[in-house]
Amino acid sequence: MIESDGSRSGGRSIVRRRPDGGEPRGQGLMTRRLISRDALTAALLALLTAAGLYLCGRMALPFLTPLVWATALAVIFAPMQQRLERMLGSANRAALASVFVIGLLVVAPAAFVGQQLAVQAMVGAARVEAEAASGQWRQRLAEQPLLARPAAAIEARIDLAQTVKLLTDRFGNAAGAMARGSAVQIIGLGLVFYLLFFLLRDRTMVLSAVRRLTPLGPRDMDTMLPRIDDCIHATVYGTLAVASVQGLLGGLMFWALGLPAPLLWGVVMMVLAIVPVLGAFVVWIPAALFLVVENRWAAALVLVLWGVLVVGTIDNLLRPMLVGARLKLHTVPAFIAIVGGLLVFGSAGLILGPVILSVTLALLDVWARNGNPLPAASPHPEPPPR
């Protein structure tokens, strides 16, 4: 390094090197100040960015479920949107048409199932209350030696007819609360379609923004995005396949036991099996109670065992296998991703769980392929150039 004494010779500055080879006086202090200012600016920017991301996440959290399902539907129906854009020549009109078609596919089955469940629930509750009030259940229990004595002991302690009436009243109150909750669900469904419209119409812009804001390179993003696409397709199609199998198995048992409308209730069980918080048990449990009221205890036991051991178990076995096969994953991590996602995120976890697992595995692949991107500190730093 050099040092200036402020004098000139022949129009040039006369400088002298410092004996220790350090920077000229004042230059080192200025460099340290600039580095300190840059570090402070970077730290402040990182802090503000983290705070902004946190607040944005808190604001988006109430919309997590609609956003996840809208994104899943946008991924599934993106090919249809592309074809409609070519046919109609407008992204806006194509998105409106896509949302209308998707609405018919989603709302029509849900309305049909809801109407059937409401009607049958009211009919079943009225029938149970009538059976309890008429006293015919006593004669039917008397025909069953194993149940006659426990039933007599229970009746000696409680008024069964009054208890049944109280339960049916509570059932009516629960149905009213469910109806009020259904209004909230309708609002959430409307929000799903609202977000879906923009995700379909502006999908290219959304993907460009994701690529621009993600610190991964183009090659890594070209690997990760198809994996997310495959994950969503595998989860949705796997859910539909499992629901179809559950509906088929339930309908076959209804037919074998002579229950009314087995095809109808098979379809209802299939639709209910798609909903994460519900399932086919919403149908076969009341059907088992109906068989009990009809004094068909053996058929009721068979239906319960079939529903628990076959219809209910096939979901936990078949879904991870289908999802894992599409994603080239073992059944165990696929099972943990699906069930754990449902436990952590609710109904949105059916999509988020496998997607989070897929993204994490893709990031691990990036680290394995590129190595540690952070430069290692040298244990023996080189001396500054003289």
Coordinates of C-alpha atoms in Angstrom, one line a residue:
M1 CA 0.0 0.0 0.0
I2 CA 1.1 3.6 -0.4
E3 CA 0.9 6.8 1.5
S4 CA 0.9 10.4 0.1
D5 CA 2.8 13.3 1.7
G6 CA 0.8 15.9 -0.3
S7 CA 3.8 17.2 -2.3
R8 CA 4.3 17.2 -6.1
S9 CA 7.3 16.6 -8.3
G10 CA 7.1 17.0 -12.0
G11 CA 3.3 17.3 -11.9
R12 CA 2.9 14.0 -10.2
S13 CA 2.0 13.1 -6.6
I14 CA 4.8 11.8 -4.5
V15 CA 3.6 8.8 -2.5
R16 CA 5.4 6.6 -0.1
R17 CA 4.5 3.0 0.8
R18 CA 3.7 2.3 4.4
P19 CA 6.3 0.0 6.0
D20 CA 3.5 -2.5 7.2
G21 CA 2.0 -2.8 3.7
G22 CA -1.4 -1.5 5.0
E23 CA -3.9 0.8 3.2
P24 CA -3.3 4.5 3.0
R25 CA -4.5 6.4 6.0
G26 CA -8.2 7.3 5.8
Q27 CA -9.0 4.8 3.0
G28 CA -9.3 1.8 5.4
L29 CA -11.6 3.8 7.7
M30 CA -13.8 4.8 4.7
T31 CA -13.9 1.2 3.5
R32 CA -15.0 0.0 6.9
R33 CA -17.7 2.6 7.1
L34 CA -19.0 1.7 3.7
I35 CA -19.1 -2.0 4.6
S36 CA -20.8 -1.2 7.9
R37 CA -23.4 0.9 6.1
D38 CA -24.0 -1.8 3.5
A39 CA -24.4 -4.5 6.2
L40 CA -26.8 -2.3 8.2
T41 CA -28.9 -1.6 5.0
A42 CA -28.9 -5.4 4.2
A43 CA -30.0 -6.3 7.7
L44 CA -32.7 -3.7 7.8
L45 CA -34.0 -4.8 4.3
A46 CA -34.0 -8.5 5.5
L47 CA -35.9 -7.5 8.7
L48 CA -38.5 -5.5 6.8
T49 CA -38.9 -8.3 4.2
A50 CA -39.3 -10.9 6.9
A51 CA -41.9 -8.8 8.7
G52 CA -43.8 -8.2 5.4
L53 CA -43.8 -11.9 4.6
Y54 CA -45.0 -12.7 8.1
L55 CA -47.9 -10.2 7.9
C56 CA -48.8 -11.3 4.4
G57 CA -48.9 -14.9 5.6
R58 CA -51.1 -14.0 8.6
M59 CA -53.5 -12.1 6.2
A60 CA -53.6 -15.0 3.8
L61 CA -54.1 -17.7 6.4
P62 CA -57.9 -17.4 6.6
F63 CA -58.0 -18.0 2.8
L64 CA -55.6 -20.9 2.9
T65 CA -58.2 -23.6 2.2
P66 CA -60.0 -21.8 -0.7
L67 CA -56.6 -20.8 -2.2
V68 CA -55.3 -24.4 -2.1
W69 CA -58.3 -25.9 -3.7
A70 CA -58.5 -23.1 -6.3
T71 CA -54.9 -23.8 -7.2
A72 CA -55.5 -27.5 -7.4
L73 CA -58.5 -27.0 -9.7
A74 CA -56.5 -24.5 -11.8
V75 CA -53.7 -27.1 -12.3
I76 CA -56.2 -29.9 -13.1
F77 CA -58.2 -27.9 -15.6
A78 CA -55.4 -25.9 -17.2
P79 CA -55.5 -28.0 -20.4
M80 CA -59.2 -27.3 -20.7
Q81 CA -58.5 -23.6 -20.2
Q82 CA -55.9 -23.6 -23.0
R83 CA -58.3 -25.3 -25.4
L84 CA -61.0 -22.8 -24.6
E85 CA -58.6 -19.9 -25.1
R86 CA -57.8 -21.1 -28.6
M87 CA -61.5 -21.6 -29.4
L88 CA -62.9 -18.4 -27.9
G89 CA -59.8 -16.2 -28.5
S90 CA -60.0 -14.5 -25.1
A91 CA -58.6 -15.5 -21.8
N92 CA -61.4 -13.8 -19.9
R93 CA -64.2 -15.7 -21.7
A94 CA -62.2 -18.9 -21.5
A95 CA -61.8 -18.5 -17.7
L96 CA -65.5 -17.8 -17.3
A97 CA -66.4 -20.8 -19.3
S98 CA -64.0 -23.0 -17.4
V99 CA -65.3 -21.8 -14.0
F100 CA -68.9 -22.5 -15.2
V101 CA -68.0 -26.1 -16.2
I102 CA -66.1 -26.7 -13.0
G103 CA -69.0 -25.3 -11.0
L104 CA -71.4 -27.8 -12.6
L105 CA -69.0 -30.7 -11.9
V106 CA -68.6 -29.7 -8.3
V107 CA -71.9 -28.0 -7.2
A108 CA -74.4 -30.4 -8.9
P109 CA -73.2 -33.6 -7.1
A110 CA -72.8 -31.7 -3.8
A111 CA -76.4 -30.4 -4.1
F112 CA -77.8 -33.8 -5.0
V113 CA -76.0 -35.5 -2.1
G114 CA -77.0 -32.8 0.4
Q115 CA -80.7 -33.0 -0.7
Q116 CA -80.7 -36.8 -0.4
L117 CA -79.1 -36.8 3.0
A118 CA -81.4 -34.1 4.4
V119 CA -84.5 -36.0 3.2
Q120 CA -83.4 -39.4 4.5
A121 CA -82.3 -37.9 7.8
M122 CA -85.7 -36.4 8.4
V123 CA -87.5 -39.6 7.4
G124 CA -85.2 -41.7 9.5
A125 CA -85.5 -39.5 12.6
A126 CA -89.3 -39.5 12.3
R127 CA -89.4 -43.3 12.0
V128 CA -87.1 -43.9 15.0
E129 CA -89.3 -41.6 17.1
A130 CA -92.4 -43.4 16.0
E131 CA -91.0 -46.8 16.8
A132 CA -89.9 -45.6 20.2
A133 CA -93.3 -44.1 21.0
S134 CA -95.3 -47.2 19.8
G135 CA -93.4 -49.6 22.0
Q136 CA -92.9 -52.1 19.2
W137 CA -89.2 -52.1 20.0
R138 CA -89.9 -54.0 23.3
Q139 CA -91.4 -56.9 21.4
R140 CA -88.5 -57.0 19.0
L141 CA -86.0 -56.9 21.8
A142 CA -87.9 -59.7 23.7
E143 CA -87.3 -61.9 20.6
Q144 CA -83.5 -61.5 21.2
P145 CA -82.5 -63.3 24.4
L146 CA -79.1 -61.8 24.5
L147 CA -80.5 -58.2 24.4
A148 CA -83.7 -58.6 26.3
R149 CA -82.2 -58.5 29.8
P150 CA -79.8 -55.6 29.2
A151 CA -82.6 -53.6 27.5
A152 CA -85.0 -54.2 30.5
A153 CA -82.3 -53.0 32.9
I154 CA -81.7 -49.9 30.8
E155 CA -85.5 -49.2 30.5
A156 CA -85.8 -49.5 34.3
R157 CA -83.4 -46.6 34.7
I158 CA -84.4 -44.3 31.8
D159 CA -87.5 -43.5 29.8
L160 CA -86.4 -44.7 26.4
A161 CA -89.2 -43.0 24.4
Q162 CA -88.5 -39.7 26.0
T163 CA -84.7 -40.2 25.5
V164 CA -85.3 -40.9 21.8
K165 CA -87.5 -37.8 21.5
L166 CA -84.8 -35.7 23.1
L167 CA -82.1 -37.2 20.8
T168 CA -84.3 -36.5 17.7
D169 CA -84.8 -32.9 18.9
R170 CA -81.1 -32.5 19.3
F171 CA -80.6 -34.0 15.9
G172 CA -82.9 -31.3 14.5
N173 CA -80.9 -28.6 16.3
A174 CA -77.7 -30.1 14.9
A175 CA -79.2 -30.1 11.4
G176 CA -80.0 -26.4 11.8
A177 CA -76.5 -25.7 12.9
M178 CA -75.2 -27.7 9.9
A179 CA -77.5 -25.6 7.7
R180 CA -76.0 -22.5 9.1
G181 CA -72.5 -23.9 8.6
S182 CA -73.5 -24.8 5.1
A183 CA -74.0 -21.1 4.4
V184 CA -70.4 -20.5 5.5
Q185 CA -69.3 -23.4 3.2
I186 CA -71.2 -21.8 0.3
I187 CA -69.3 -18.6 0.9
G188 CA -66.1 -20.5 0.9
L189 CA -67.0 -22.3 -2.3
G190 CA -67.8 -19.0 -3.9
L191 CA -64.3 -17.7 -2.9
V192 CA -62.8 -20.8 -4.4
F193 CA -64.4 -20.1 -7.8
Y194 CA -63.5 -16.4 -7.5
L195 CA -59.8 -17.2 -7.0
L196 CA -60.0 -20.0 -9.6
F197 CA -61.0 -17.5 -12.3
F198 CA -57.9 -15.4 -11.9
L199 CA -55.6 -18.4 -11.5
L200 CA -56.9 -19.7 -14.8
R201 CA -56.8 -16.4 -16.6
D202 CA -53.5 -15.2 -15.3
R203 CA -51.7 -18.5 -14.9
T204 CA -48.8 -17.5 -17.1
M205 CA -48.2 -14.3 -15.1
V206 CA -48.4 -16.3 -11.9
L207 CA -45.9 -18.8 -13.0
S208 CA -43.5 -16.0 -14.2
A209 CA -43.8 -14.3 -10.8
V210 CA -43.0 -17.5 -9.0
R211 CA -40.0 -18.1 -11.2
R212 CA -38.8 -14.5 -10.7
L213 CA -39.2 -14.4 -6.9
T214 CA -37.8 -17.9 -6.2
P215 CA -34.0 -17.9 -5.6
L216 CA -33.7 -21.2 -7.5
G217 CA -32.3 -21.2 -11.0
P218 CA -34.3 -22.0 -14.2
R219 CA -33.0 -25.6 -14.3
D220 CA -34.2 -26.2 -10.7
M221 CA -37.5 -24.6 -11.3
D222 CA -38.0 -26.7 -14.5
T223 CA -37.6 -29.7 -12.3
M224 CA -39.7 -28.6 -9.3
L225 CA -42.8 -27.2 -11.1
P226 CA -43.6 -30.5 -13.0
R227 CA -43.2 -32.4 -9.7
I228 CA -45.7 -30.1 -8.0
D229 CA -48.0 -30.6 -11.0
D230 CA -47.7 -34.4 -10.8
C231 CA -48.3 -34.3 -7.1
I232 CA -51.6 -32.4 -7.4
H233 CA -52.7 -34.7 -10.2
A234 CA -51.8 -37.8 -8.2
T235 CA -53.6 -36.5 -5.1
V236 CA -56.8 -35.5 -6.9
Y237 CA -57.0 -38.5 -9.2
G238 CA -56.1 -40.8 -6.3
T239 CA -58.9 -39.3 -4.2
L240 CA -61.4 -39.8 -7.0
A241 CA -60.3 -43.4 -7.5
V242 CA -60.5 -44.3 -3.8
A243 CA -63.9 -42.6 -3.5
S244 CA -65.2 -44.6 -6.5
V245 CA -64.0 -47.9 -4.9
Q246 CA -65.6 -47.0 -1.6
G247 CA -68.9 -46.1 -3.2
L248 CA -68.8 -49.4 -5.2
L249 CA -68.0 -51.5 -2.1
G250 CA -70.7 -49.7 -0.1
G251 CA -73.3 -50.0 -2.9
L252 CA -72.6 -53.7 -3.3
M253 CA -73.1 -54.4 0.4
F254 CA -76.4 -52.4 0.3
W255 CA -77.5 -54.6 -2.6
A256 CA -76.4 -57.8 -0.9
L257 CA -78.3 -56.9 2.3
G258 CA -81.5 -55.9 0.5
L259 CA -81.3 -52.2 1.4
P260 CA -83.3 -49.8 -0.8
A261 CA -81.7 -47.9 -3.7
P262 CA -78.2 -49.4 -3.5
L263 CA -77.0 -47.6 -6.7
L264 CA -78.2 -44.3 -5.3
W265 CA -76.5 -44.7 -2.0
G266 CA -73.3 -46.0 -3.6
V267 CA -73.1 -42.7 -5.6
V268 CA -73.8 -40.8 -2.4
M269 CA -71.0 -42.6 -0.5
M270 CA -68.7 -42.0 -3.4
V271 CA -69.3 -38.2 -3.3
L272 CA -69.0 -38.1 0.5
A273 CA -65.7 -40.1 0.4
I274 CA -64.2 -37.2 -1.7
V275 CA -64.8 -34.8 1.2
P276 CA -61.9 -35.1 3.7
V277 CA -63.9 -34.4 6.8
L278 CA -66.8 -36.7 5.9
G279 CA -66.8 -40.2 4.3
A280 CA -69.0 -43.2 3.4
F281 CA -69.7 -43.8 7.1
V282 CA -72.2 -40.9 7.0
V283 CA -74.4 -43.3 5.0
W284 CA -73.7 -46.8 6.3
I285 CA -74.0 -46.0 10.0
P286 CA -77.6 -44.8 9.7
A287 CA -78.3 -47.8 7.4
A288 CA -77.0 -50.1 10.2
L289 CA -79.4 -48.4 12.6
F290 CA -82.2 -48.8 10.2
L291 CA -81.4 -52.6 10.1
V292 CA -81.5 -52.6 13.9
V293 CA -84.9 -51.0 13.9
E294 CA -86.0 -53.6 11.3
N295 CA -84.9 -56.3 13.8
R296 CA -82.1 -57.5 11.4
W297 CA -79.3 -57.6 13.9
A298 CA -77.1 -59.9 11.9
A299 CA -77.3 -57.8 8.8
A300 CA -76.6 -54.7 10.8
L301 CA -73.5 -56.4 12.3
V302 CA -72.3 -57.4 8.8
L303 CA -72.8 -53.9 7.5
V304 CA -70.8 -52.3 10.4
L305 CA -67.9 -54.8 10.0
W306 CA -67.9 -54.2 6.2
G307 CA -67.9 -50.5 6.7
V308 CA -65.2 -50.4 9.3
L309 CA -62.8 -53.2 8.0
V310 CA -63.3 -52.9 4.3
V311 CA -64.8 -49.5 3.2
G312 CA -63.0 -47.5 5.9
T313 CA -59.6 -49.3 5.6
I314 CA -59.4 -49.2 1.8
D315 CA -58.9 -45.4 2.0
N316 CA -55.8 -45.6 4.2
L317 CA -54.3 -48.4 2.1
L318 CA -55.2 -47.5 -1.5
R319 CA -54.8 -43.7 -1.5
P320 CA -51.1 -43.7 -0.4
M321 CA -50.3 -46.5 -2.9
L322 CA -51.9 -44.5 -5.8
V323 CA -50.3 -41.2 -4.8
G324 CA -46.9 -42.8 -4.1
A325 CA -46.9 -44.7 -7.4
R326 CA -47.4 -41.5 -9.4
L327 CA -44.8 -39.6 -7.4
K328 CA -42.4 -42.6 -7.2
L329 CA -42.6 -42.6 -3.4
H330 CA -42.8 -45.4 -0.9
T331 CA -46.3 -46.0 0.5
V332 CA -45.2 -44.9 4.1
P333 CA -44.1 -41.3 3.4
A334 CA -47.1 -40.9 1.1
F335 CA -49.4 -42.0 3.9
I336 CA -47.7 -39.7 6.4
A337 CA -47.9 -36.8 4.0
I338 CA -51.7 -37.3 3.3
V339 CA -52.8 -38.1 6.9
G340 CA -50.4 -35.6 8.5
G341 CA -51.5 -32.9 6.1
L342 CA -55.1 -33.5 7.0
L343 CA -54.3 -33.3 10.7
V344 CA -52.2 -30.1 10.4
F345 CA -54.0 -28.1 7.7
G346 CA -57.5 -29.6 7.7
S347 CA -59.1 -30.3 4.3
A348 CA -56.5 -28.3 2.6
G349 CA -53.9 -30.7 3.9
L350 CA -55.1 -33.3 1.4
I351 CA -53.3 -31.3 -1.2
L352 CA -50.7 -29.4 0.9
G353 CA -49.3 -32.5 2.6
P354 CA -48.1 -34.3 -0.6
V355 CA -47.1 -31.0 -2.2
I356 CA -44.9 -30.0 0.8
L357 CA -43.3 -33.4 0.8
S358 CA -42.7 -33.2 -3.0
V359 CA -41.2 -29.7 -2.8
T360 CA -39.0 -30.8 0.1
L361 CA -37.7 -33.8 -1.8
A362 CA -37.1 -31.5 -4.8
L363 CA -35.1 -29.1 -2.7
L364 CA -33.0 -31.9 -1.3
D365 CA -32.3 -33.0 -4.8
V366 CA -31.1 -29.5 -5.6
W367 CA -28.7 -29.6 -2.7
A368 CA -27.5 -33.1 -3.7
R369 CA -27.0 -32.0 -7.3
N370 CA -25.4 -28.6 -6.8
G371 CA -23.6 -29.2 -3.5
N372 CA -23.4 -26.7 -0.7
P373 CA -23.9 -23.3 -2.3
L374 CA -22.4 -21.5 0.6
P375 CA -18.6 -20.8 0.2
A376 CA -16.5 -22.4 2.9
A377 CA -14.3 -20.1 4.9
S378 CA -10.6 -20.8 4.4
P379 CA -8.7 -21.7 7.7
H380 CA -5.6 -19.8 6.4
P381 CA -6.6 -16.5 4.8
E382 CA -4.2 -15.2 2.2
P383 CA -2.3 -12.0 3.1
P384 CA -3.5 -8.8 1.4
P385 CA -1.6 -8.0 -1.8
R386 CA 1.3 -5.6 -1.5

